[in-house]
Coordinates of C-alpha atoms in Angstrom, one line a residue:
M439 CA 0.0 -0.1 0.0
S440 CA 3.0 2.3 0.4
Q441 CA 3.7 4.6 -2.5
H442 CA 7.0 5.5 -4.0
P443 CA 7.9 9.1 -2.8
A444 CA 7.5 10.3 -6.3
E445 CA 3.9 9.3 -6.3
R446 CA 3.0 11.0 -3.2
P447 CA 2.4 14.4 -4.8
E448 CA -0.5 12.6 -6.9
L449 CA -1.8 11.2 -3.6
L450 CA -1.9 14.6 -2.1
V451 CA -3.7 16.0 -5.2
A452 CA -6.3 13.1 -5.0
Y453 CA -6.8 14.0 -1.2
L454 CA -7.4 17.5 -1.9
E455 CA -9.5 17.1 -4.9
S456 CA -11.8 14.6 -3.6
T457 CA -13.4 17.6 -1.8
S458 CA -14.4 19.2 -5.1
D459 CA -16.4 16.0 -6.0
I460 CA -18.3 16.4 -2.5
E461 CA -19.0 20.1 -3.2
L462 CA -20.2 19.4 -6.7
V463 CA -22.7 16.8 -5.6
L464 CA -23.9 18.7 -2.5
G465 CA -24.5 21.9 -4.4
E466 CA -28.0 23.3 -3.5
L467 CA -29.8 20.2 -2.2
S468 CA -33.4 20.7 -1.1
E469 CA -34.5 19.3 2.4
D470 CA -36.3 16.4 0.5
Q471 CA -32.9 15.6 -1.2
L472 CA -31.1 15.6 2.1
E473 CA -33.4 13.0 3.5
S474 CA -33.0 10.7 0.5
R475 CA -31.7 7.2 1.3
E476 CA -30.5 4.5 -1.1
R477 CA -32.9 2.0 0.8
P478 CA -34.9 2.2 3.9
G479 CA -32.7 1.9 7.0
E480 CA -29.6 3.3 5.2
W481 CA -28.1 6.6 6.1
S482 CA -29.8 9.8 4.6
V483 CA -27.7 12.2 2.5
R484 CA -27.9 14.4 5.5
Q485 CA -26.4 11.7 7.9
I486 CA -23.6 10.9 5.4
V487 CA -22.6 14.6 5.3
H488 CA -22.4 14.8 9.1
H489 CA -20.5 11.5 9.1
L490 CA -18.0 12.8 6.6
A491 CA -17.4 15.9 8.8
D492 CA -17.0 13.7 11.9
N493 CA -14.6 11.4 10.2
E494 CA -12.6 14.4 9.0
V495 CA -12.5 15.8 12.5
A496 CA -11.1 12.2 13.8
D497 CA -8.6 12.0 10.9
A498 CA -7.3 15.6 11.2
M499 CA -6.6 14.8 14.8
R500 CA -5.0 11.3 13.8
L501 CA -2.8 13.0 11.4
R502 CA -1.6 15.5 13.8
Q503 CA -0.9 13.1 16.5
M504 CA 1.1 10.8 14.3
L505 CA 3.2 13.7 13.1
A506 CA 3.7 15.1 16.6
H507 CA 4.0 12.1 18.8
D508 CA 5.9 8.7 18.4
S509 CA 3.5 5.9 17.9
P510 CA 0.4 7.4 19.4
L511 CA -2.7 5.4 20.2
I512 CA -5.3 5.9 17.4
V513 CA -8.7 5.5 18.8
P514 CA -11.6 4.4 16.5
F515 CA -15.0 6.1 16.8
D516 CA -18.4 4.3 16.7
E517 CA -19.9 5.8 13.7
L518 CA -23.4 4.4 14.6
L519 CA -23.3 5.9 18.0
F520 CA -22.2 9.3 16.6
T521 CA -25.3 9.2 14.2
E522 CA -27.6 8.4 17.2
R523 CA -26.1 10.9 19.8
L524 CA -24.7 13.7 17.7
H525 CA -28.1 15.0 16.3
Y526 CA -27.6 14.0 12.7
E527 CA -31.0 15.4 11.9
R528 CA -29.5 19.0 12.2
E529 CA -28.6 21.3 9.4
I530 CA -25.5 20.4 7.3
E531 CA -24.0 23.9 6.8
S532 CA -21.7 23.7 9.9
S533 CA -20.6 20.1 9.0
V534 CA -19.7 21.0 5.5
A535 CA -17.8 24.0 6.6
T536 CA -15.9 21.8 9.2
F537 CA -15.1 19.2 6.5
F538 CA -13.7 21.7 4.0
A539 CA -11.7 23.6 6.6
L540 CA -10.1 20.6 8.2
R541 CA -9.3 19.1 4.8
A542 CA -7.6 22.4 3.7
S543 CA -5.8 22.6 7.0
S544 CA -4.5 18.9 6.9
G545 CA -3.6 19.4 3.2
A546 CA -1.5 22.4 4.0
I547 CA 0.5 20.3 6.7
L548 CA 0.8 17.4 4.2
E549 CA 2.3 19.7 1.6
Q550 CA 5.1 20.5 4.1
I551 CA 5.9 17.0 5.5
S552 CA 9.1 15.0 4.6
D553 CA 9.2 11.6 3.0
A554 CA 10.1 10.2 6.4
D555 CA 6.9 11.8 7.9
W556 CA 4.6 9.9 5.5
S557 CA 5.8 6.7 7.1
R558 CA 5.1 8.0 10.8
S559 CA 2.7 5.7 12.4
G560 CA 0.3 5.2 15.1
R561 CA -1.2 2.2 16.9
H562 CA -4.8 1.5 15.7
E563 CA -7.0 -1.0 17.2
E564 CA -8.6 -2.0 13.9
H565 CA -5.4 -1.8 11.6
D566 CA -2.2 -3.8 11.9
R567 CA -0.1 -1.0 10.4
Y568 CA -1.3 2.6 10.2
T569 CA 0.7 5.3 8.8
V570 CA 0.2 8.9 7.6
E571 CA 0.2 7.6 4.2
I572 CA -2.4 4.9 4.8
L573 CA -4.5 7.5 6.6
V574 CA -4.5 9.8 3.5
Q575 CA -5.3 6.7 1.2
K576 CA -8.2 5.5 3.4
N577 CA -9.5 9.1 3.6
I578 CA -9.7 9.3 -0.3
E579 CA -11.4 5.8 -0.5
H580 CA -13.8 6.8 2.3
D581 CA -14.7 10.1 0.5
H582 CA -15.3 8.2 -2.8
A583 CA -17.2 5.5 -1.1
H584 CA -19.6 7.9 0.5
M585 CA -20.0 10.1 -2.5
E586 CA -21.2 7.1 -4.5
Q587 CA -23.6 6.4 -1.6
I588 CA -24.9 9.9 -1.8
R589 CA -25.3 9.7 -5.7
R590 CA -27.2 6.4 -5.2
A591 CA -29.5 7.9 -2.6
L592 CA -30.2 11.0 -4.8
A593 CA -31.0 8.7 -7.8
S594 CA -33.3 6.4 -5.8
A595 CA -35.3 9.6 -4.8
D596 CA -35.9 10.5 -8.5

Protein backbone atom coordinates (compact mmCIF):
# COMPACT_ATOMS: atom_id res chain seq x y z
CA MET A 1 0.00 0.00 0.00
CA SER A 2 3.01 2.26 0.42
CA GLN A 3 3.68 4.58 -2.48
CA HIS A 4 7.00 5.49 -3.98
CA PRO A 5 7.91 9.00 -2.74
CA ALA A 6 7.62 10.32 -6.32
CA GLU A 7 3.93 9.27 -6.33
CA ARG A 8 3.02 11.09 -3.13
CA PRO A 9 2.28 14.41 -4.86
CA GLU A 10 -0.40 12.55 -6.85
CA LEU A 11 -1.78 11.11 -3.62
CA LEU A 12 -1.92 14.58 -2.09
CA VAL A 13 -3.70 15.97 -5.17
CA ALA A 14 -6.28 13.14 -4.98
CA TYR A 15 -6.76 13.87 -1.25
CA LEU A 16 -7.36 17.57 -1.87
CA GLU A 17 -9.44 17.11 -5.03
CA SER A 18 -11.85 14.62 -3.48
CA THR A 19 -13.46 17.62 -1.77
CA SER A 20 -14.42 19.15 -5.12
CA ASP A 21 -16.47 16.05 -5.90
CA ILE A 22 -18.28 16.45 -2.59
CA GLU A 23 -18.87 20.15 -3.21
CA LEU A 24 -20.21 19.47 -6.70
CA VAL A 25 -22.66 16.78 -5.58
CA LEU A 26 -23.94 18.66 -2.53
CA GLY A 27 -24.50 21.91 -4.40
CA GLU A 28 -27.91 23.23 -3.47
CA LEU A 29 -29.79 20.20 -2.20
CA SER A 30 -33.37 20.55 -1.06
CA GLU A 31 -34.54 19.31 2.33
CA ASP A 32 -36.23 16.38 0.57
CA GLN A 33 -32.99 15.47 -1.20
CA LEU A 34 -31.08 15.64 2.09
CA GLU A 35 -33.50 13.05 3.48
CA SER A 36 -32.99 10.71 0.49
CA ARG A 37 -31.76 7.21 1.26
CA GLU A 38 -30.56 4.50 -1.06
CA ARG A 39 -32.83 2.04 0.79
CA PRO A 40 -34.93 2.17 3.94
CA GLY A 41 -32.69 1.80 6.97
CA GLU A 42 -29.64 3.24 5.18
CA TRP A 43 -28.17 6.62 6.10
CA SER A 44 -29.78 9.69 4.58
CA VAL A 45 -27.71 12.14 2.54
CA ARG A 46 -27.85 14.46 5.57
CA GLN A 47 -26.46 11.76 7.86
CA ILE A 48 -23.68 10.93 5.39
CA VAL A 49 -22.62 14.59 5.28
CA HIS A 50 -22.41 14.72 9.08
CA HIS A 51 -20.49 11.43 9.09
CA LEU A 52 -17.99 12.79 6.56
CA ALA A 53 -17.40 15.82 8.78
CA ASP A 54 -17.01 13.74 11.95
CA ASN A 55 -14.62 11.41 10.16
CA GLU A 56 -12.62 14.43 9.00
CA VAL A 57 -12.41 15.69 12.60
CA ALA A 58 -11.12 12.29 13.73
CA ASP A 59 -8.63 11.94 10.88
CA ALA A 60 -7.35 15.51 11.22
CA MET A 61 -6.48 14.75 14.84
CA ARG A 62 -4.99 11.34 13.95
CA LEU A 63 -2.76 13.00 11.36
CA ARG A 64 -1.54 15.57 13.85
CA GLN A 65 -0.96 12.94 16.54
CA MET A 66 1.10 10.74 14.23
CA LEU A 67 3.21 13.67 13.08
CA ALA A 68 3.75 15.13 16.56
CA HIS A 69 4.07 12.00 18.72
CA ASP A 70 5.88 8.70 18.42
CA SER A 71 3.45 5.82 17.81
CA PRO A 72 0.36 7.39 19.41
CA LEU A 73 -2.73 5.34 20.15
CA ILE A 74 -5.28 5.93 17.37
CA VAL A 75 -8.74 5.47 18.83
CA PRO A 76 -11.56 4.42 16.48
CA PHE A 77 -14.97 6.00 16.83
CA ASP A 78 -18.36 4.31 16.75
CA GLU A 79 -20.01 5.85 13.69
CA LEU A 80 -23.43 4.44 14.56
CA LEU A 81 -23.25 5.91 18.06
CA PHE A 82 -22.24 9.26 16.56
CA THR A 83 -25.27 9.09 14.27
CA GLU A 84 -27.57 8.42 17.21
CA ARG A 85 -26.13 10.86 19.73
CA LEU A 86 -24.77 13.80 17.74
CA HIS A 87 -28.09 14.94 16.30
CA TYR A 88 -27.49 14.02 12.68
CA GLU A 89 -30.93 15.44 11.85
CA ARG A 90 -29.52 18.98 12.25
CA GLU A 91 -28.65 21.38 9.41
CA ILE A 92 -25.56 20.44 7.38
CA GLU A 93 -23.93 23.84 6.84
CA SER A 94 -21.65 23.67 9.89
CA SER A 95 -20.60 20.10 9.06
CA VAL A 96 -19.86 21.04 5.44
CA ALA A 97 -17.76 24.00 6.63
CA THR A 98 -15.94 21.78 9.14
CA PHE A 99 -15.17 19.18 6.49
CA PHE A 100 -13.71 21.69 4.03
CA ALA A 101 -11.76 23.68 6.64
CA LEU A 102 -10.14 20.61 8.15
CA ARG A 103 -9.31 19.08 4.78
CA ALA A 104 -7.63 22.33 3.70
CA SER A 105 -5.72 22.56 6.98
CA SER A 106 -4.57 18.94 6.86
CA GLY A 107 -3.66 19.34 3.20
CA ALA A 108 -1.47 22.34 4.04
CA ILE A 109 0.34 20.23 6.64
CA LEU A 110 0.78 17.32 4.21
CA GLU A 111 2.26 19.66 1.61
CA GLN A 112 5.09 20.43 4.06
CA ILE A 113 5.99 17.03 5.48
CA SER A 114 9.09 15.02 4.60
CA ASP A 115 9.20 11.59 2.97
CA ALA A 116 9.99 10.13 6.41
CA ASP A 117 6.90 11.80 7.88
CA TRP A 118 4.64 9.91 5.44
CA SER A 119 5.80 6.71 7.19
CA ARG A 120 5.15 7.93 10.74
CA SER A 121 2.68 5.61 12.38
CA GLY A 122 0.21 5.16 15.16
CA ARG A 123 -1.21 2.13 16.95
CA HIS A 124 -4.75 1.60 15.66
CA GLU A 125 -7.01 -1.05 17.20
CA GLU A 126 -8.54 -1.95 13.84
CA HIS A 127 -5.42 -1.96 11.62
CA ASP A 128 -2.12 -3.82 11.87
CA ARG A 129 -0.18 -0.95 10.36
CA TYR A 130 -1.42 2.64 10.28
CA THR A 131 0.79 5.37 8.83
CA VAL A 132 0.20 8.92 7.64
CA GLU A 133 0.22 7.61 4.09
CA ILE A 134 -2.34 4.91 4.86
CA LEU A 135 -4.55 7.48 6.62
CA VAL A 136 -4.52 9.67 3.49
CA GLN A 137 -5.24 6.71 1.19
CA LYS A 138 -8.09 5.49 3.40
CA ASN A 139 -9.52 9.01 3.54
CA ILE A 140 -9.65 9.22 -0.26
CA GLU A 141 -11.33 5.80 -0.47
CA HIS A 142 -13.77 6.81 2.30
CA ASP A 143 -14.72 10.02 0.48
CA HIS A 144 -15.32 8.19 -2.79
CA ALA A 145 -17.37 5.42 -1.16
CA HIS A 146 -19.67 7.90 0.57
CA MET A 147 -19.99 10.08 -2.52
CA GLU A 148 -21.19 7.05 -4.44
CA GLN A 149 -23.61 6.33 -1.60
CA ILE A 150 -24.93 9.91 -1.84
CA ARG A 151 -25.33 9.61 -5.62
CA ARG A 152 -27.25 6.34 -5.27
CA ALA A 153 -29.49 7.86 -2.57
CA LEU A 154 -30.25 10.88 -4.74
CA ALA A 155 -30.90 8.67 -7.78
CA SER A 156 -33.30 6.47 -5.82
CA ALA A 157 -35.29 9.58 -4.84
CA ASP A 158 -35.87 10.54 -8.49
